[in-house]
Amino acid sequence: VQLSDQPTTTGQAPRDGVLSRVRRHRLVHGLIGDWETTPGKLRVTRLVLVVVILLCGVAGVRAADVRIDATHEIRETIEPLNDQLTTLYRSLADADAVVASGFLTGSAQPGPVAQRYDDDISAAATSLSEARKNADPLTAIRLTDIARQLPVYTGLIERARGHNRQNLPVGVAYLRRASELMQGSILPEAEELQRRQARKLDDAYQQAGSLPVLALLVGAVSLAGLILAQVFLFTRTHRVFNVGLLAATGVVLVGLLWWTVAGLVSNHYLRDSQGHSQAVSDALAPAQIAALQARAIESLALVARYGDASEPDFQTQLELLARENGEGGALGAARTFITDQRGQDLVRAAVAGIAPYQEAHQKVRTLYNSGAYREAVDAAVVGSAAAFAKLGDTLNAAVVHEGNEFDTDINRAENWLRGLVVGTGLLAFAAAIGAMLGIRQRLEEYR
Amino acid sequence: MSIRLALTSSALAVTLLAGVAGVAGDRSGGPQPAAASGPAVAERSAAERPAADHPARVPAPGAAAGAQDCTEGETGNVRQSLRPRGPLPPPGQMTPGSTMADIAQRGRLVVGVDQDTYLFAFRDPGLELRGFDIDVIHDISEAIFGAPDRVTYRPLDVVDRVEAVNGADPVDLVVATMTVTCERRERVAFSTVYFKTGQKVLVNRGSGTRDLAGLGGQRVCAARGSTSLVNVLVHPAKPIGVGVASTTDCLVLLQLGEVDAISTDAALLAGLKAQDPRTEIVGAPFSAEPYAIAINSGKTDLVRFVNAVLAQRVADGRWDESYDLWLREPLQEPPAPPVPEYLD
């Protein structure tokens, strides 16, 4: 034991002029003692270690917090808005398709068709007002624009229905005009909004799943600091183990491990939830819309007696829905996004539902082209309508399922992060105490 | 514009000669030699464009100087068509090799129509087409097949009617309130006239407007590609012409306040007025609009056949019957079947 390393400043009288220097000197002494001596070095080490470990804790808590906030924002704001905009777009497209097919069945619009149109419009209105709550100013302006045009559309449809009920051809002219407004102005705007929101959602996911660089860096520094401190103690004191420092090292390691595991698991769920979200907004919703458009084209072709002129458009929509045996098109995309078995099954069922609809449609076309107009209309109202409804139901079920899966996964992602906030804080605190105790034990050997 | 007009006139001259060749070549009624219809098809796009958007109603300069003077108006010869040859064959027994035999063979008569024109051709609650034009089509189907409903309807926008009988996958007939004009006769053959009307103006009741002259600077609607729109555009009062796909679309624009008036054939206006009692038809007719059926100018046997059907339905009272059913009340005029005029 090297007693000569004990502090030697006591007993010296301070002189004028150097008083302040001496005071400062004493202040530093109080904290770490003489830097030149081993205990001084130990005190410095203790201070640095505690600060770095606590910083590490703060960075960890902060990183977890930022990610929780991002996840939270996805769950509470961005995804709901994305969902509302998707619903808005889909229900508007559906309304337009439904109205056209309503005219198929003659002037008195039958109950279910009128009901579905009403449901679509009220769903659109609801999602409009809900979306405005979550919208940024730019989106809000566009939403207001859609909200302004929607009553114009429904007004035109009301007039079309009124005239049609009286069997006046001007009703169809109103329908055409309404459809022009929907297809030419409202739908493109709704689609653009939905796309923009989908991009925003991607950005938010990126942020929520980003590597917590700072926290990991500080964690690595504190780990390195702890190891260096032990090496230093070993060279100075020739004692191999220091329980406090060893415990602190273990705790920091546990913290880093926890961060890595929880981060990875949370990211995994985050990716899954993003997959479910994209499955809906990038694949299933476009699939629904393509199916609706195909049905609208089929209906209008009969109402307006387009002959085969609109047949390519119909086929194009079905191709957008799925092609290459369900490998391509919107449903093909859905299969790449969806990770769970039930979701995959539903998409497969939807792909399988296209062929019956295609067949029923061919029957309508064959009847029409043979000149059997009445029979073609009947086939469209009964056979192809049933096949289409089945396809639509399957797609709906897939959308609902994916929505539920999204909720489950994003909650899991958030829960894993939530443990980190408290956990990282406590661990850092424990590690700091460990380091402090460990070094105090050595310091006491110098008294 | 003048270069374009000159090009148009020369195109018209070519098609005119082709048309004459087609008429002269009326032998068996089978498909005409390519020489007769070839140039007409080739030149059509050049001739069609100015007709659709240029305001000059064509008594074409080229045509006036040509081999056959076509004239419009009350004393004009534009309404003349080919005389029927003998009585109609019994339904189901068309002359072998004739266009009618081809149609009978096919099993359906393909007809271009406008399906939104109230009283002339519109959908009933069962989506079947009905109206004054549809009755004519039923009678032609009856004459060929012995059944009125062996018809495939092909809805046409007004502007596409000429193309429909000449283009790829042509229709047999266009029966769509189509006015016979010299310009159109360069490119298609017409039947005899089955209905006569004239252009008037429809406005909102109480607007104070009395005629087209009072609509200077105001928006007046008519179908694109119709003679009506041309008449609006050349009117000295300079109304602003607004063209739409179908005359019925004009009523939507009038009701929405996007146009101030609609100007087209009185019979079509009567159909619009019947759909909106808050409108009124004003002024005296300021043009003659004789309606006839458009047929490919190569199919002269079909022209003669249709003319025979038209003459017969006037003779046996079916014209009056149809008029009473659809037009008498809205038009408030007694039935007056047009007297057929023939070229030969």
CSV table of C-alpha atoms in Angstrom, one decimal, chain A residues 103-104 106-107 156 159 163 167-170 172-174 176-177 303-305 368 370-371 373-374 377, chain B residues 108 115-116 118 122-129 152-153 155 246 248-249 251-253 255-256 258 275:
chain,number,residue,atom,x,y,z
A,103,PHE,CA,-80.6,1.6,-63.2
A,104,LEU,CA,-80.2,-1.9,-64.6
A,106,GLY,CA,-85.4,-0.5,-64.2
A,107,SER,CA,-86.8,2.8,-63.0
A,156,LEU,CA,-77.4,14.9,-59.3
A,159,ARG,CA,-82.5,14.1,-59.7
A,163,HIS,CA,-86.6,11.4,-63.3
A,167,ASN,CA,-89.4,6.9,-66.7
A,168,LEU,CA,-87.9,10.0,-68.3
A,169,PRO,CA,-84.7,9.6,-70.2
A,170,VAL,CA,-83.2,12.8,-68.7
A,172,VAL,CA,-79.9,8.8,-67.4
A,173,ALA,CA,-78.4,12.1,-68.6
A,174,TYR,CA,-78.2,13.1,-64.9
A,176,ARG,CA,-74.0,10.3,-66.7
A,177,ARG,CA,-73.3,13.8,-65.4
A,303,VAL,CA,-77.8,0.0,-69.3
A,304,ALA,CA,-76.2,2.0,-72.2
A,305,ARG,CA,-76.1,-0.9,-74.6
A,368,TYR,CA,-76.4,-9.8,-74.9
A,370,SER,CA,-77.2,-13.1,-79.2
A,371,GLY,CA,-79.7,-10.2,-78.9
A,373,TYR,CA,-81.3,-8.2,-74.0
A,374,ARG,CA,-83.9,-9.0,-71.4
A,377,VAL,CA,-80.2,-8.1,-67.9
B,108,ARG,CA,-80.8,-9.8,-86.4
B,115,GLN,CA,-81.6,5.8,-76.7
B,116,ASP,CA,-82.1,8.9,-74.7
B,118,TYR,CA,-87.8,11.0,-75.3
B,122,PHE,CA,-86.0,5.9,-75.0
B,123,ARG,CA,-86.0,3.1,-72.4
B,124,ASP,CA,-89.1,2.0,-70.8
B,125,PRO,CA,-89.1,0.7,-67.2
B,126,GLY,CA,-88.1,-2.7,-68.5
B,127,LEU,CA,-85.2,-1.1,-70.3
B,128,GLU,CA,-86.7,-1.9,-73.7
B,129,LEU,CA,-86.4,0.8,-76.2
B,152,THR,CA,-79.8,-5.4,-82.0
B,153,TYR,CA,-79.7,-1.8,-81.0
B,155,PRO,CA,-76.6,3.4,-79.2
B,246,SER,CA,-77.0,13.9,-76.7
B,248,THR,CA,-81.1,15.1,-73.6
B,249,ASP,CA,-77.9,16.3,-71.9
B,251,LEU,CA,-82.0,19.5,-70.6
B,252,VAL,CA,-79.6,18.7,-67.7
B,253,LEU,CA,-77.6,21.8,-68.5
B,255,GLN,CA,-82.1,22.7,-65.5
B,256,LEU,CA,-78.7,23.3,-63.8
B,258,GLU,CA,-75.5,26.2,-67.3
B,275,GLN,CA,-89.9,15.9,-69.3
